[in-house]
PDB file of C-alpha atoms and ligand atoms in Angstrom:
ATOM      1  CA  UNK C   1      -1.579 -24.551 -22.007  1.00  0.00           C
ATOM      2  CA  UNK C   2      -3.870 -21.978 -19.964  1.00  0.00           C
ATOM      3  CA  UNK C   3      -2.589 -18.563 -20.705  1.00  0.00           C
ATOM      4  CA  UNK C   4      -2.215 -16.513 -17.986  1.00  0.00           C
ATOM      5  CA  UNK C   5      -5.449 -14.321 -16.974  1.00  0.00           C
ATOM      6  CA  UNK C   6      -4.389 -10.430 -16.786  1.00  0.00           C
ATOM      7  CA  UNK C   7      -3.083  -9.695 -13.067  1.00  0.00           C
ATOM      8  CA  UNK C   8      -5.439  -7.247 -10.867  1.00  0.00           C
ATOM      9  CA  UNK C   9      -3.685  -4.700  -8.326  1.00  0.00           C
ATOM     10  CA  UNK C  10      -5.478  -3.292  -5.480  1.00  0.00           C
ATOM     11  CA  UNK C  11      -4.930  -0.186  -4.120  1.00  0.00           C
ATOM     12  CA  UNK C  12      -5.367   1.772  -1.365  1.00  0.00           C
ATOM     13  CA  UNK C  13      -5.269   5.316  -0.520  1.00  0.00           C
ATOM     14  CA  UNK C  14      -5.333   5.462  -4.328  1.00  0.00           C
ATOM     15  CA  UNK C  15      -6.771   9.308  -5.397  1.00  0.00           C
ATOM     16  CA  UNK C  16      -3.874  11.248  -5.018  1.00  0.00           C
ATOM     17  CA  UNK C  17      -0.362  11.127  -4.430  1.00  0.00           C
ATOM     18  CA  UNK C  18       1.795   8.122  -4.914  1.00  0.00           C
ATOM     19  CA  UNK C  19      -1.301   5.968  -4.828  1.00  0.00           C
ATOM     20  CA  UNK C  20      -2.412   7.198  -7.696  1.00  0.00           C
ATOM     21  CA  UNK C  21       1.103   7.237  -9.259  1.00  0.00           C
ATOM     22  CA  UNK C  22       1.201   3.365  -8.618  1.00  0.00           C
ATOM     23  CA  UNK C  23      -2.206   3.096 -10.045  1.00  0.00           C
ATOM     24  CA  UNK C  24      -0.952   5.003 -13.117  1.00  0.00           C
ATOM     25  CA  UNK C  25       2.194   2.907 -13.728  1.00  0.00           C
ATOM     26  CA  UNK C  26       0.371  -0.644 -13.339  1.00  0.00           C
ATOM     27  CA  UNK C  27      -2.489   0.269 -15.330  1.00  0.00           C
ATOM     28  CA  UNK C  28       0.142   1.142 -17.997  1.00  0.00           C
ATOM     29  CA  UNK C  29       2.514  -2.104 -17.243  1.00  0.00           C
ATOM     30  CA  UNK C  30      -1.158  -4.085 -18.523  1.00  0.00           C
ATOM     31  CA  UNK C  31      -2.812  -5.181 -15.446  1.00  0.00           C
ATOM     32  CA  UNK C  32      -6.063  -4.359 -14.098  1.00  0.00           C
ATOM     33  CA  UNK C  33      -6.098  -1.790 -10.902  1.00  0.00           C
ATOM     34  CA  UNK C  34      -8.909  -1.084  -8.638  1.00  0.00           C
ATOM     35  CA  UNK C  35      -8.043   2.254  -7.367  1.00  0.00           C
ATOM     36  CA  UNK C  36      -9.669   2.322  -3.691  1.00  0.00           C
ATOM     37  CA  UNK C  37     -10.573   5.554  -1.833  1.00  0.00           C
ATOM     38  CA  UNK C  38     -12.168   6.333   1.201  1.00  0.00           C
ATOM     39  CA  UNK C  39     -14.307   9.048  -0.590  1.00  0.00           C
ATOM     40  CA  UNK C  40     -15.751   6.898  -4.033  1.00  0.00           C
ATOM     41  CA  UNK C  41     -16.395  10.417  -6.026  1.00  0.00           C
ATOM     42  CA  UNK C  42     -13.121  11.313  -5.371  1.00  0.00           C
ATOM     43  CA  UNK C  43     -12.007   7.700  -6.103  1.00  0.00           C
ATOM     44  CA  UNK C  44     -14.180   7.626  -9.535  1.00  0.00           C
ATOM     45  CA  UNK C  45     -12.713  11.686 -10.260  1.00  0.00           C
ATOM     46  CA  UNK C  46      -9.251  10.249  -9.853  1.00  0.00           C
ATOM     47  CA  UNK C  47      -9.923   6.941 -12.094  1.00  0.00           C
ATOM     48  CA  UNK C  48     -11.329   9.060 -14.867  1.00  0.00           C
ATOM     49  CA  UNK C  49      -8.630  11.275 -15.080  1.00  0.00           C
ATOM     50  CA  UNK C  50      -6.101   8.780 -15.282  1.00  0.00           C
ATOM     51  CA  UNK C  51      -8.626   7.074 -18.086  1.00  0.00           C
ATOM     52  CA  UNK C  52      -7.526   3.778 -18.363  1.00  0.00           C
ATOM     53  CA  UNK C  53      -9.987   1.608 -19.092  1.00  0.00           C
ATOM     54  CA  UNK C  54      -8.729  -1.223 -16.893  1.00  0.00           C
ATOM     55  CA  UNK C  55      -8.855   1.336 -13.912  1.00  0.00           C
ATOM     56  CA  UNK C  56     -12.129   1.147 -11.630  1.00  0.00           C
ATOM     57  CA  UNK C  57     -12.517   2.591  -8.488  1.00  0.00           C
ATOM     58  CA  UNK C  58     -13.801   1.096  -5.332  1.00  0.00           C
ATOM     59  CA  UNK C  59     -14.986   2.668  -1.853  1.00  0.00           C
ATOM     60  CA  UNK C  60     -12.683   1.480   0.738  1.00  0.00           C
ATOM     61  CA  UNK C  61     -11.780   2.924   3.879  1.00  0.00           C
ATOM     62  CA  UNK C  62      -8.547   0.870   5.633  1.00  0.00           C
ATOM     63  CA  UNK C  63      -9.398   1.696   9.294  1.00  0.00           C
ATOM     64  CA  UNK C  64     -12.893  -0.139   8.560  1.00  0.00           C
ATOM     65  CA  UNK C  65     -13.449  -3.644   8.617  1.00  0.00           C
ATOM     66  CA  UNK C  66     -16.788  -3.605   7.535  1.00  0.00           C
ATOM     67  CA  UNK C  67     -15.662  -1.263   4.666  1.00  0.00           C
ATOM     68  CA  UNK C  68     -12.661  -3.615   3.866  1.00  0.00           C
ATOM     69  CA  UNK C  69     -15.262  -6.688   4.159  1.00  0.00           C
ATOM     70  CA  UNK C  70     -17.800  -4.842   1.868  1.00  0.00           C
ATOM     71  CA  UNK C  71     -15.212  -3.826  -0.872  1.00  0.00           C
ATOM     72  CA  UNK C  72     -14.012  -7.492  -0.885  1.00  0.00           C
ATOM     73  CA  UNK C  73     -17.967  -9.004  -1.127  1.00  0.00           C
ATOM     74  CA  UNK C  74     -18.006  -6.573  -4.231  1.00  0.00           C
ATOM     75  CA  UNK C  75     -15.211  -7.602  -6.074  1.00  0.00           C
ATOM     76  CA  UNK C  76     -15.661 -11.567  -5.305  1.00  0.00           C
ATOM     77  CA  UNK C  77     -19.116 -10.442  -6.763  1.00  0.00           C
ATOM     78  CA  UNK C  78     -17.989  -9.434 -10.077  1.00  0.00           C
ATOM     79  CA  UNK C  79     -15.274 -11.871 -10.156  1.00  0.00           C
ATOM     80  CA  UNK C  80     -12.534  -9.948  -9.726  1.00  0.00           C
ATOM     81  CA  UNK C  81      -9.554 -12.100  -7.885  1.00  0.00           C
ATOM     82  CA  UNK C  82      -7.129  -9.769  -6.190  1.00  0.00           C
ATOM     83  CA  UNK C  83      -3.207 -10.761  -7.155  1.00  0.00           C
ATOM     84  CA  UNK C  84      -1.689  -8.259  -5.605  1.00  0.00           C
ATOM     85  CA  UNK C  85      -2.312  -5.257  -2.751  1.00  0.00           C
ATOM     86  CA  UNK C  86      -0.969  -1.986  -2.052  1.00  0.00           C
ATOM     87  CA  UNK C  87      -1.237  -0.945   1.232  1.00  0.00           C
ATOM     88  CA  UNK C  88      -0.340   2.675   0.655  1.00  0.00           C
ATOM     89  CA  UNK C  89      -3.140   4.597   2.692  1.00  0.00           C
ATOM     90  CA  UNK C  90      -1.430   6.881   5.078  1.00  0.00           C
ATOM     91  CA  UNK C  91      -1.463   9.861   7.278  1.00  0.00           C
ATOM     92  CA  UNK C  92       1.412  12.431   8.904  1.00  0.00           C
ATOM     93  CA  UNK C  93       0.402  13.051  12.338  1.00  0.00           C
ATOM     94  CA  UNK C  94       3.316  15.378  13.048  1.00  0.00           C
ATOM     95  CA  UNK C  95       3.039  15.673  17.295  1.00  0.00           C
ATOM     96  CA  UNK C  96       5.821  14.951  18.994  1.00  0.00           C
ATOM     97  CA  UNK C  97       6.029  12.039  21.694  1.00  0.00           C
ATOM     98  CA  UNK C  98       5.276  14.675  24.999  1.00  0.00           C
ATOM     99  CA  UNK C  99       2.239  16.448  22.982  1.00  0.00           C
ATOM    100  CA  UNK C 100       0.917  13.248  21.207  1.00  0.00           C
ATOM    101  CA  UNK C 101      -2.305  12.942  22.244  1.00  0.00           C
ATOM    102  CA  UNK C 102      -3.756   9.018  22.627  1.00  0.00           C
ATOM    103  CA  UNK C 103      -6.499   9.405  19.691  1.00  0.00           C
ATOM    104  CA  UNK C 104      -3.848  10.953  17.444  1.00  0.00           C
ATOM    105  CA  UNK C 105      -1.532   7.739  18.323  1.00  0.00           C
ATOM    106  CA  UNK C 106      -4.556   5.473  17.861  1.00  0.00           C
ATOM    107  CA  UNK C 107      -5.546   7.160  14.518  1.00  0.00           C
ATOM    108  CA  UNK C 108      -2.207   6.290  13.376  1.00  0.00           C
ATOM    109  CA  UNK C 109      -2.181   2.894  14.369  1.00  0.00           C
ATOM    110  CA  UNK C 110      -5.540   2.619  12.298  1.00  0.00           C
ATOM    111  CA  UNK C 111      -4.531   3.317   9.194  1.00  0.00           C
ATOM    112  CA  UNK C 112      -1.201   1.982   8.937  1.00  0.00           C
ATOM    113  CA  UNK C 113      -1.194  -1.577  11.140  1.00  0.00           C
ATOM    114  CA  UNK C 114      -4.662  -2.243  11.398  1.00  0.00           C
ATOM    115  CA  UNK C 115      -5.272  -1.311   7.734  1.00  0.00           C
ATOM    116  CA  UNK C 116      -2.857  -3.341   6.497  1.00  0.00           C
ATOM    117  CA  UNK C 117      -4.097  -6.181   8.993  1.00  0.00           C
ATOM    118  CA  UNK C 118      -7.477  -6.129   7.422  1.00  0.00           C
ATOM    119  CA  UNK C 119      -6.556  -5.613   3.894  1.00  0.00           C
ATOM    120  CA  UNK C 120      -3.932  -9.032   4.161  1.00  0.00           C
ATOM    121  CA  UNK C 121      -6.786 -10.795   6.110  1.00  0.00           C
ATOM    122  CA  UNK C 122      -9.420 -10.257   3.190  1.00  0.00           C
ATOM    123  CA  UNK C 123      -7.294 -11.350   0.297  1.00  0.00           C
ATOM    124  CA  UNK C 124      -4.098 -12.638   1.034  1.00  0.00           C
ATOM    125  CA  UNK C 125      -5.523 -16.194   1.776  1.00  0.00           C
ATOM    126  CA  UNK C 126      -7.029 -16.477  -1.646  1.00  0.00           C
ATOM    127  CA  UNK C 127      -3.424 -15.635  -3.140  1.00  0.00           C
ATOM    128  CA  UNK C 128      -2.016 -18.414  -1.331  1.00  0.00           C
ATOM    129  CA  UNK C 129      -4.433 -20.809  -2.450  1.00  0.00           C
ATOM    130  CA  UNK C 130      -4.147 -19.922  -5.976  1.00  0.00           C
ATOM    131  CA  UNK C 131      -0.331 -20.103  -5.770  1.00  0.00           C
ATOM    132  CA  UNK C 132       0.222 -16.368  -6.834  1.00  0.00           C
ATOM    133  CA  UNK C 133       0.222 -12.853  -5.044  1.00  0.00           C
ATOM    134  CA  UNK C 134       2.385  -9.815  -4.259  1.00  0.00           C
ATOM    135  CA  UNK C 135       1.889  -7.325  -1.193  1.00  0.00           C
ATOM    136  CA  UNK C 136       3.309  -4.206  -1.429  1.00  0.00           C
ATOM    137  CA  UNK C 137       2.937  -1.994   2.253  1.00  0.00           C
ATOM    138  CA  UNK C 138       4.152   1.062   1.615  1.00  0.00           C
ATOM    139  CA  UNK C 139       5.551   2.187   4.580  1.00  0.00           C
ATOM    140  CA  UNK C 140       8.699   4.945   5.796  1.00  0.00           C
ATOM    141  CA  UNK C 141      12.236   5.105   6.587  1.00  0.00           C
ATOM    142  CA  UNK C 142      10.786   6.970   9.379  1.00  0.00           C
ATOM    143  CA  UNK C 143       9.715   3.802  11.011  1.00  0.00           C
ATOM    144  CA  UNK C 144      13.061   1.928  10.567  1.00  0.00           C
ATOM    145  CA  UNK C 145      13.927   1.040  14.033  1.00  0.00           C
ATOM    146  CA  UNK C 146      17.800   0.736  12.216  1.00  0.00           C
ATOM    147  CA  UNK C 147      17.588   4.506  12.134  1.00  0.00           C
ATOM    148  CA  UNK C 148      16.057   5.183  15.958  1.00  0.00           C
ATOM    149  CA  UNK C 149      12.358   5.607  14.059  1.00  0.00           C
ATOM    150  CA  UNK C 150      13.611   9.365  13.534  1.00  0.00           C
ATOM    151  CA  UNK C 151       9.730  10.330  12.189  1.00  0.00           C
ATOM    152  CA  UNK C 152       7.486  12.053  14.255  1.00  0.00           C
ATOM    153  CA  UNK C 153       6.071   9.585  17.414  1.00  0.00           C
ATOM    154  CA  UNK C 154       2.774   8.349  15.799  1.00  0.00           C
ATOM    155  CA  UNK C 155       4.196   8.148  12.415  1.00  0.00           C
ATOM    156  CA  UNK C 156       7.368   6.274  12.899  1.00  0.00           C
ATOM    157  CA  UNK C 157       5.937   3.999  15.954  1.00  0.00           C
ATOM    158  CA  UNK C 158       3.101   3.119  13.370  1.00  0.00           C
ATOM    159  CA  UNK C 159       5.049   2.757  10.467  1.00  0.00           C
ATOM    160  CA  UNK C 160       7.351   0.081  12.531  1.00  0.00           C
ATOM    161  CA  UNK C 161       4.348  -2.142  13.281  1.00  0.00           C
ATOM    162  CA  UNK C 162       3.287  -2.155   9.311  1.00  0.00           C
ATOM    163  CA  UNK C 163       7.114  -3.319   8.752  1.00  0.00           C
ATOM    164  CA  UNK C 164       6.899  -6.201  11.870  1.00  0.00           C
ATOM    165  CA  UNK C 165       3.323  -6.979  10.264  1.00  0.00           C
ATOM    166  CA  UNK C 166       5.340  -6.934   6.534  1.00  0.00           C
ATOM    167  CA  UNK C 167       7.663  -9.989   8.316  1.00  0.00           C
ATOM    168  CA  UNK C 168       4.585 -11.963  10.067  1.00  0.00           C
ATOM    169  CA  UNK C 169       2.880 -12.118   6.590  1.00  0.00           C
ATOM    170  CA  UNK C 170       5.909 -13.000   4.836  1.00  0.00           C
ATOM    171  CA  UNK C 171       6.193 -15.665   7.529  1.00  0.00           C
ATOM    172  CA  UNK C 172       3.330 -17.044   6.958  1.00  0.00           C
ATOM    173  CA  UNK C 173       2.086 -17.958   3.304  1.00  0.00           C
ATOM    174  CA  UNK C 174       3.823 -19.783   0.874  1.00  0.00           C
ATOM    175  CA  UNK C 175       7.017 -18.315  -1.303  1.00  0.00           C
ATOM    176  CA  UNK C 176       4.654 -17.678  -3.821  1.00  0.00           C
ATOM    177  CA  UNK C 177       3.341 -15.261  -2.297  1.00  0.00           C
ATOM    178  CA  UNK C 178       5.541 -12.163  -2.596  1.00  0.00           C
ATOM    179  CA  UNK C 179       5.290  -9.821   0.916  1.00  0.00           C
ATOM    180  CA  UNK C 180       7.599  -6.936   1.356  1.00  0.00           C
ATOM    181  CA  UNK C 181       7.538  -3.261   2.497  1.00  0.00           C
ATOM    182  CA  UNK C 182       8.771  -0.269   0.565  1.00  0.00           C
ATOM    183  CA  UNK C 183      10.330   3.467   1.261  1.00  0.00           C
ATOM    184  CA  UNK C 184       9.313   5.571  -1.096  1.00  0.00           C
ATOM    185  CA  UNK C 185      11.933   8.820  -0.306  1.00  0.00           C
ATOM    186  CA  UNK C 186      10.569  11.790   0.583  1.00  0.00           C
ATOM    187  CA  UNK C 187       8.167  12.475  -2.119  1.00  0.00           C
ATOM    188  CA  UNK C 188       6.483  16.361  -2.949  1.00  0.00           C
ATOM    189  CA  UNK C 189       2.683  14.908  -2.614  1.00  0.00           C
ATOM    190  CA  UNK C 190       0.067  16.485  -0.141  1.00  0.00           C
ATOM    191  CA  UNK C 191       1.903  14.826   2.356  1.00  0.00           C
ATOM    192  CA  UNK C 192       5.793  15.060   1.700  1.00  0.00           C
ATOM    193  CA  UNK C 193       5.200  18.750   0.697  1.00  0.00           C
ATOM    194  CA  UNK C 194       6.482  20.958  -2.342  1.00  0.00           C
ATOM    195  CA  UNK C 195       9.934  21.109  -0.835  1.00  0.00           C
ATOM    196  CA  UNK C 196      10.806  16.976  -0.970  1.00  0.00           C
ATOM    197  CA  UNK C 197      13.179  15.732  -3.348  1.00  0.00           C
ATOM    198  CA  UNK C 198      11.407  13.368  -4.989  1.00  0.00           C
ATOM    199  CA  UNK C 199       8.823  13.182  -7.926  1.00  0.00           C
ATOM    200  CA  UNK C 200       5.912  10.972  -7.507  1.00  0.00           C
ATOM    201  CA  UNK C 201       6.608   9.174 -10.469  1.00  0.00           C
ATOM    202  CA  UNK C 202      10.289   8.168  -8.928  1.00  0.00           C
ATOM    203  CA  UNK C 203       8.441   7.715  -5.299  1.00  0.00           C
ATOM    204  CA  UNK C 204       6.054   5.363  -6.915  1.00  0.00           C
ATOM    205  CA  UNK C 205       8.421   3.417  -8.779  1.00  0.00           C
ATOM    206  CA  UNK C 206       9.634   0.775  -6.313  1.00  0.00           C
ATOM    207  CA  UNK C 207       6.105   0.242  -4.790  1.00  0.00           C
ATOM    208  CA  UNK C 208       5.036  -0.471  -8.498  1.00  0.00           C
ATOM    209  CA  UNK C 209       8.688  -2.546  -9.030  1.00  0.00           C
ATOM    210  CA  UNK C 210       7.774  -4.721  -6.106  1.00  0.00           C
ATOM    211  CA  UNK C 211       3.871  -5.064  -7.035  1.00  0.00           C
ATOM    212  CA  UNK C 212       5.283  -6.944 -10.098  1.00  0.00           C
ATOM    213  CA  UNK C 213       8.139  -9.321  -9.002  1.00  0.00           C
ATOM    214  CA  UNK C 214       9.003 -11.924 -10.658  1.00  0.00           C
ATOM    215  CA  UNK C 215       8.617 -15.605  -9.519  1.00  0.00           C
ATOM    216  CA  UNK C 216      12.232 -15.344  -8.251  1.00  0.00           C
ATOM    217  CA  UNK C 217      11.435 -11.736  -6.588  1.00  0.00           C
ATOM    218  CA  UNK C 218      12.842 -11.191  -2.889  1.00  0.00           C
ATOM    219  CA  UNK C 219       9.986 -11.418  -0.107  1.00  0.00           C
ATOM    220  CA  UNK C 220       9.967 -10.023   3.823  1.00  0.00           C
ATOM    221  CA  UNK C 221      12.514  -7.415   2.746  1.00  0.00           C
ATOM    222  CA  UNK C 222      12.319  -3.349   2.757  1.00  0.00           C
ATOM    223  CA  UNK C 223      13.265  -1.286   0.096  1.00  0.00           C
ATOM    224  CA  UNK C 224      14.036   1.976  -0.967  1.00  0.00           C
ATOM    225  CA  UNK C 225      14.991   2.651  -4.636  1.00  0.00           C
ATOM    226  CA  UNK C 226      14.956  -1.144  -5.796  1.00  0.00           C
ATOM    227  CA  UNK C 227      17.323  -1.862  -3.250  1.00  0.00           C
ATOM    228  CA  UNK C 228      17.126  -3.374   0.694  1.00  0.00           C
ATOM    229  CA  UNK C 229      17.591  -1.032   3.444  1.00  0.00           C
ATOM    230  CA  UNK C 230      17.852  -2.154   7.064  1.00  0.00           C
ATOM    231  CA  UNK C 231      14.217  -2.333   9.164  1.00  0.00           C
TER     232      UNK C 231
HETATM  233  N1  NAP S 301       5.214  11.633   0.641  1.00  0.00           N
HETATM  234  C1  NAP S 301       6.279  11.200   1.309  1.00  0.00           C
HETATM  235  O1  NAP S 301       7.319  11.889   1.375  1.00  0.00           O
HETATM  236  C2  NAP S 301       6.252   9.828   1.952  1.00  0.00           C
HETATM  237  C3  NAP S 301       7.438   9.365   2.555  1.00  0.00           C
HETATM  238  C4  NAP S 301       7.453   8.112   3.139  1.00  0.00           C
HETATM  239  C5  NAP S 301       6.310   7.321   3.109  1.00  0.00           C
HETATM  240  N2  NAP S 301       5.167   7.805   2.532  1.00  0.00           N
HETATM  241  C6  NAP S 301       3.975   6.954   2.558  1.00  0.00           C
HETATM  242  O2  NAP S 301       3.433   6.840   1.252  1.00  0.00           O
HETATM  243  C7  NAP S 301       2.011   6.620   1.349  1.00  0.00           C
HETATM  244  C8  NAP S 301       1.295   7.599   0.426  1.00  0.00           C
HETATM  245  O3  NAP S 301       1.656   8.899   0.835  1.00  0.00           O
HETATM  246  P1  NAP S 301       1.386  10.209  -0.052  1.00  0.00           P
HETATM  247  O4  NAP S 301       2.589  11.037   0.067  1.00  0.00           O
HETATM  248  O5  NAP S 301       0.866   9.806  -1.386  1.00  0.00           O
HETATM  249  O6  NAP S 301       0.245  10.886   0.846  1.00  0.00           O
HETATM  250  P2  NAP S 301      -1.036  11.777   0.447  1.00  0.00           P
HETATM  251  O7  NAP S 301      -0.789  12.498  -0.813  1.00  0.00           O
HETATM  252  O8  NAP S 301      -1.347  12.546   1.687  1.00  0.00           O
HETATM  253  O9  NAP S 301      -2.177  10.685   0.171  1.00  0.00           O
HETATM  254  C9  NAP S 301      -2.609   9.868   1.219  1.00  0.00           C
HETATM  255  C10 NAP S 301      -3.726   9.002   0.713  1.00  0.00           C
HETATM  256  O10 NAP S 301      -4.141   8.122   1.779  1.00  0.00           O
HETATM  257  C11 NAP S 301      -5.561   8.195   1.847  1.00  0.00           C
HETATM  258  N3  NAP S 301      -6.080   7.816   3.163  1.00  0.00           N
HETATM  259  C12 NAP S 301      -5.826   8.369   4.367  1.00  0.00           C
HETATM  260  N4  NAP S 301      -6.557   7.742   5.306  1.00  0.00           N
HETATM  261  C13 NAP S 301      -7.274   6.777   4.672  1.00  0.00           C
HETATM  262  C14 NAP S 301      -8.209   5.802   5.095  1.00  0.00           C
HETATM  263  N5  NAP S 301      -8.604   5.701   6.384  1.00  0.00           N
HETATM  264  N6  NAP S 301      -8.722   4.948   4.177  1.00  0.00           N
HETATM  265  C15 NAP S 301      -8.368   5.053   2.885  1.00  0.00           C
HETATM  266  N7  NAP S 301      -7.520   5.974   2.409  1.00  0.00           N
HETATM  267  C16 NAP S 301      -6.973   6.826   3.311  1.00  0.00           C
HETATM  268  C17 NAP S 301      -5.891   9.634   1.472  1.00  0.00           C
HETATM  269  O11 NAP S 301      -7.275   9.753   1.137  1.00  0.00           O
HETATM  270  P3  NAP S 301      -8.078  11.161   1.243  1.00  0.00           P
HETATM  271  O12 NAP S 301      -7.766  11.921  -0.035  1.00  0.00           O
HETATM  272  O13 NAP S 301      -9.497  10.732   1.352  1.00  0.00           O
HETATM  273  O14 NAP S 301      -7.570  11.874   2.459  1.00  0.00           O
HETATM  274  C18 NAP S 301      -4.964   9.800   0.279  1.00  0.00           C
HETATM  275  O15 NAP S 301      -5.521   9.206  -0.862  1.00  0.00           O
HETATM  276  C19 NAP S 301       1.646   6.779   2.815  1.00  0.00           C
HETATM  277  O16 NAP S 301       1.504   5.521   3.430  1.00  0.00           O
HETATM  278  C20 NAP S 301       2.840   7.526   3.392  1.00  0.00           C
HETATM  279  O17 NAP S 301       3.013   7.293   4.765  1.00  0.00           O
HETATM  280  C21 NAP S 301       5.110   9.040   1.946  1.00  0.00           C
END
């Protein structure tokens, strides 16, 4: 019998906030995580201080093909075989529809769709031919088009592409191959401020739930808390 080779996570927007929460919880669930940042010395800062040794860090920047490419000609490189991606980079343009300026809008769209796009072009094909992978897009309630997409205009219109993208993937590789996106609440990181609800340690917990499905695991469904909520 071939025992099963540790899983490696990927992921993105990985040196602070619930990035790096994620990071933390796989690396201690066993598997090996390559914590990407846009900035590598605050990628390698952030992978030290968390100190596992399964935990590298890799240069990645989502709205960058060529970065994405590069990072992915690296790992292949060393032999490292990604099982499972986080898509978690993100921003929080805050303009509203009337003062949203088109860079702003297209910003937003670069990170969160066209990210994600890149990221599931580079190495979800190579979990579908090895019969195993999980993609975890971390996305927002504030994109749920169930809800009117009640975050700010670049946010929430972005955010609802990543979770049409979530179903196209889905679609499109084998059940094997676990695809869903994921709420994480309103979290107090840089982003969701000191006021939000939420610890990063509970924010991170479904991304890192969903990263590790079992064989039997849902796919092309959003969550919030381990459980579905409407797109
Ligand atoms: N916090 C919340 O309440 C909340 C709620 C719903 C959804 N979310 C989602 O959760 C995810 C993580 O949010 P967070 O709260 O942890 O935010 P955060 O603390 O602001 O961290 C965002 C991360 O994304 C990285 N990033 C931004 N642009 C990037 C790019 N082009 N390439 C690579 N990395 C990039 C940042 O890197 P730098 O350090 O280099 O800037 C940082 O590491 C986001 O997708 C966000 O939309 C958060």
């Amino acid at each position: 019998m071939n025992p099963v080779r540790t899983r490696t996570a990927l992921v993105t927007g990985a040196n602070r906030g619930i990035g790096l929460e994620t990071c933390r919880q796989l690396d201690r669930a066993g598997l090996n995580v390559v914590l990407a940042a846009r900035d590598l010395a605050r990628g390698t800062a952030a992978a030290k201080a968390l100190g596992g040794s399964r935990i590298r860090a890799e240069e990645l920047d989502v709205t960058s093909a060529r970065s994405v490419e590069s990072c992915a000609q690296r790992l292949a490189a060393a032999g490292t075989e990604v099982d499972i991606l986080v898509n978690n980079a993100g921003i929080y343009p805050t303009a509203g529809f009337f003062s949203l300026d088109e860079e702003t809008l297209r910003n937003a769209f670069d990170v969160h769709l066209m990210g994600a796009f890149h990221l599931c072009r580079a190495f979800v094909p190579a979990m579908a031919r090895r019969g195993f992978g999980r993609v975890v897009n971390v996305s927002s309630g504030g994109g749920a088009l169930t809800d009117n997409v009640p975050s700010p205009a670049a946010y929430g219109i972005s955010k609802a592409a990543l979770n049409a993208l979530t179903l196209v993937v889905a679609a499109a590789v084998p059940d094997t191959v676990k695809v869903n996106a994921v709420c994480p609440g309103w979290v107090r990181t840089d982003m969701g401020g000191r006021a939000a609800p939420t610890s990063v340690e509970d924010g991170a917990d479904t991304v890192a739930w969903l990263a590790r499905l079992p064989d039997d695991g849902p796919t092309g469904g959003f969550f919030r808390d381990r459980r579905r909520i409407g797109w």
